[in-house]
Amino acid sequence: MSVAEPRRIVIFRHAKADWSQETDHERPLAERGRLDAAAAGRRLAETGISFDLALCSTAVRTRETWKLAVHELPHRPRTVYEERIYEASPGELIALLNETPEDVRDLVLIGHNPGVHGLADILAGSVEGDAGSRMNRHGFPAASFAVLTFDGSWKSLEPAGGTLVDFWAPFE
């Protein structure tokens, strides 16, 4: 693939988790979360993005979110469960994205707030339409996702290097 072709990153927050007796890392999805994760998957399918790679936190709620969402996609991408996503800062997430193989064009990252919202804000050097106002008005709720595009290599991805082109939340 040529680095001149635009790349896409979908930053996807896990769906609503249950407040169980489990440790934070082991918390499962709530019933509402299961419904919203499937709805997010259907909306991801509508974008027409054919993901080459999914990077998913190892937390139970992110793995469950991705399992339900990916079931709705026409193409199942290679999925890597990455423990560094759990409790990662935006800077740590950018460093992880910088490690992405260059043959990957479209990637989805399934993670947690505040890291995913911060990542979307930091990467969005420009915004199309009302995606930025919708994202910031809603505060990146559970099961929402942002779609960003950027030009260049994964190694060159840095703050303000992308364009926020879409934002979706389950209640929109």
Short mmCIF file of C-alpha atoms in Angstrom, two decimals:
data_model
loop_
_atom_site.label_atom_id
_atom_site.label_comp_id
_atom_site.label_asym_id
_atom_site.label_seq_id
_atom_site.Cartn_x
_atom_site.Cartn_y
_atom_site.Cartn_z
CA MET A 1 0.00 0.00 0.00
CA SER A 2 1.18 3.49 -0.74
CA VAL A 3 1.59 5.87 2.19
CA ALA A 4 -0.12 8.47 -0.03
CA GLU A 5 -3.46 6.69 0.42
CA PRO A 6 -5.44 8.04 3.36
CA ARG A 7 -5.71 5.77 6.38
CA ARG A 8 -8.65 5.52 8.77
CA ILE A 9 -8.73 5.02 12.51
CA VAL A 10 -11.95 4.24 14.34
CA ILE A 11 -11.66 4.96 18.05
CA PHE A 12 -14.34 2.90 19.76
CA ARG A 13 -15.21 3.09 23.45
CA HIS A 14 -16.47 -0.10 25.08
CA ALA A 15 -20.19 -0.39 25.75
CA LYS A 16 -21.81 0.11 29.17
CA ALA A 17 -20.31 -2.16 31.80
CA ASP A 18 -22.01 -3.75 34.77
CA TRP A 19 -21.03 -2.61 38.26
CA SER A 20 -20.36 -6.10 39.54
CA GLN A 21 -18.22 -7.40 42.38
CA GLU A 22 -15.43 -8.11 39.88
CA THR A 23 -12.21 -6.14 39.62
CA ASP A 24 -12.38 -3.25 37.14
CA HIS A 25 -10.51 -5.24 34.48
CA GLU A 26 -12.95 -8.16 34.82
CA ARG A 27 -16.22 -6.19 34.71
CA PRO A 28 -18.63 -7.59 32.08
CA LEU A 29 -21.08 -5.66 29.96
CA ALA A 30 -24.49 -4.72 31.33
CA GLU A 31 -27.57 -5.77 29.33
CA ARG A 32 -27.77 -2.23 27.88
CA GLY A 33 -24.12 -2.55 26.89
CA ARG A 34 -24.76 -5.74 24.97
CA LEU A 35 -27.54 -4.07 22.99
CA ASP A 36 -25.48 -0.94 22.31
CA ALA A 37 -22.40 -2.94 21.25
CA ALA A 38 -24.43 -4.74 18.58
CA ALA A 39 -25.96 -1.42 17.45
CA ALA A 40 -22.46 0.08 17.21
CA GLY A 41 -21.40 -2.88 15.08
CA ARG A 42 -24.33 -2.31 12.72
CA ARG A 43 -23.41 1.39 12.44
CA LEU A 44 -19.75 0.48 11.83
CA ALA A 45 -20.89 -1.83 9.01
CA GLU A 46 -22.84 1.09 7.50
CA THR A 47 -19.64 3.16 7.27
CA GLY A 48 -18.32 0.73 4.66
CA ILE A 49 -14.91 0.59 6.32
CA SER A 50 -13.24 -2.79 5.88
CA PHE A 51 -10.87 -2.99 8.82
CA ASP A 52 -7.48 -4.59 8.35
CA LEU A 53 -6.76 -4.71 12.07
CA ALA A 54 -8.57 -4.39 15.41
CA LEU A 55 -6.62 -3.48 18.54
CA CYS A 56 -8.70 -4.32 21.59
CA SER A 57 -8.02 -3.86 25.30
CA THR A 58 -7.80 -7.07 27.29
CA ALA A 59 -10.52 -5.93 29.74
CA VAL A 60 -13.62 -8.14 29.72
CA ARG A 61 -15.98 -5.30 28.74
CA THR A 62 -13.90 -4.33 25.70
CA ARG A 63 -13.54 -7.93 24.53
CA GLU A 64 -17.31 -8.45 24.90
CA THR A 65 -18.03 -5.17 23.09
CA TRP A 66 -15.83 -6.16 20.17
CA LYS A 67 -17.23 -9.69 19.98
CA LEU A 68 -20.77 -8.32 19.66
CA ALA A 69 -19.83 -5.49 17.27
CA VAL A 70 -17.63 -7.53 14.93
CA HIS A 71 -20.43 -10.05 14.49
CA GLU A 72 -22.33 -7.29 12.62
CA LEU A 73 -19.49 -6.55 10.16
CA PRO A 74 -19.29 -8.14 6.71
CA HIS A 75 -15.55 -8.79 7.17
CA ARG A 76 -13.87 -9.91 10.39
CA PRO A 77 -10.46 -8.23 10.73
CA ARG A 78 -7.44 -9.70 12.45
CA THR A 79 -7.81 -8.84 16.14
CA VAL A 80 -4.98 -8.25 18.58
CA TYR A 81 -5.84 -8.11 22.28
CA GLU A 82 -3.45 -5.54 23.70
CA GLU A 83 -3.07 -5.06 27.46
CA ARG A 84 -1.39 -1.67 26.96
CA ILE A 85 -4.75 -0.16 25.89
CA TYR A 86 -6.24 -0.69 29.37
CA GLU A 87 -5.84 2.58 31.35
CA ALA A 88 -3.69 4.07 28.56
CA SER A 89 -3.22 7.80 28.15
CA PRO A 90 -3.68 9.39 24.72
CA GLY A 91 0.10 9.59 24.34
CA GLU A 92 0.47 5.89 25.11
CA LEU A 93 -2.25 5.10 22.57
CA ILE A 94 -0.49 7.17 19.89
CA ALA A 95 2.75 5.30 20.63
CA LEU A 96 0.86 2.01 20.19
CA LEU A 97 -0.66 3.21 16.90
CA ASN A 98 2.84 4.19 15.73
CA GLU A 99 3.74 0.48 15.92
CA THR A 100 1.04 -0.51 13.40
CA PRO A 101 2.37 -2.36 10.34
CA GLU A 102 2.43 -0.19 7.23
CA ASP A 103 0.26 -2.59 5.23
CA VAL A 104 -2.70 -1.74 7.52
CA ARG A 105 -4.93 0.92 5.97
CA ASP A 106 -7.99 0.88 8.27
CA LEU A 107 -7.80 0.15 11.99
CA VAL A 108 -10.26 0.06 14.87
CA LEU A 109 -9.08 0.57 18.45
CA ILE A 110 -11.45 -0.59 21.20
CA GLY A 111 -10.62 1.01 24.53
CA HIS A 112 -11.61 3.08 27.53
CA ASN A 113 -12.28 6.64 28.60
CA PRO A 114 -10.69 9.01 29.29
CA GLY A 115 -7.99 7.73 26.93
CA VAL A 116 -10.13 7.21 23.83
CA HIS A 117 -11.83 10.61 24.03
CA GLY A 118 -8.49 12.26 24.64
CA LEU A 119 -6.97 10.38 21.70
CA ALA A 120 -9.74 11.50 19.33
CA ASP A 121 -9.41 15.12 20.51
CA ILE A 122 -5.62 15.12 20.22
CA LEU A 123 -5.50 13.50 16.78
CA ALA A 124 -8.19 15.74 15.27
CA GLY A 125 -6.27 18.64 13.77
CA SER A 126 -9.30 19.37 11.62
CA VAL A 127 -12.97 18.40 11.68
CA GLU A 128 -15.55 17.79 8.96
CA GLY A 129 -19.10 18.96 9.51
CA ASP A 130 -20.50 18.77 13.02
CA ALA A 131 -18.59 15.62 14.11
CA GLY A 132 -16.47 17.54 16.62
CA SER A 133 -19.35 19.37 18.25
CA ARG A 134 -21.33 16.11 18.51
CA MET A 135 -18.37 14.28 20.03
CA ASN A 136 -17.69 16.98 22.60
CA ARG A 137 -21.35 17.60 23.39
CA HIS A 138 -21.86 13.94 24.26
CA GLY A 139 -18.49 13.41 25.97
CA PHE A 140 -17.69 10.12 24.18
CA PRO A 141 -20.27 7.90 25.94
CA ALA A 142 -20.11 4.12 26.19
CA ALA A 143 -20.38 2.32 22.80
CA SER A 144 -19.62 5.48 20.81
CA PHE A 145 -16.94 5.81 18.16
CA ALA A 146 -15.04 8.47 16.25
CA VAL A 147 -13.73 8.04 12.69
CA LEU A 148 -10.54 9.87 11.76
CA THR A 149 -8.51 9.93 8.57
CA PHE A 150 -4.87 10.82 8.08
CA ASP A 151 -2.21 10.76 5.40
CA GLY A 152 1.21 9.23 5.79
CA SER A 153 2.68 6.32 7.68
CA TRP A 154 1.59 4.99 11.05
CA LYS A 155 5.02 5.92 12.41
CA SER A 156 4.37 9.55 11.48
CA LEU A 157 0.96 9.78 13.20
CA GLU A 158 1.09 12.54 15.80
CA PRO A 159 -1.16 15.04 17.59
CA ALA A 160 -3.30 17.14 15.20
CA GLY A 161 -2.33 14.79 12.36
CA GLY A 162 -5.83 13.63 11.48
CA THR A 163 -9.27 14.78 10.44
CA LEU A 164 -12.33 13.84 12.47
CA VAL A 165 -14.87 12.82 9.82
CA ASP A 166 -17.61 11.13 11.86
CA PHE A 167 -18.83 10.52 15.39
CA TRP A 168 -21.57 8.15 16.47
CA ALA A 169 -23.19 7.48 19.84
CA PRO A 170 -25.92 4.88 20.47
CA PHE A 171 -28.58 7.44 21.38
CA GLU A 172 -28.17 9.69 18.33
#
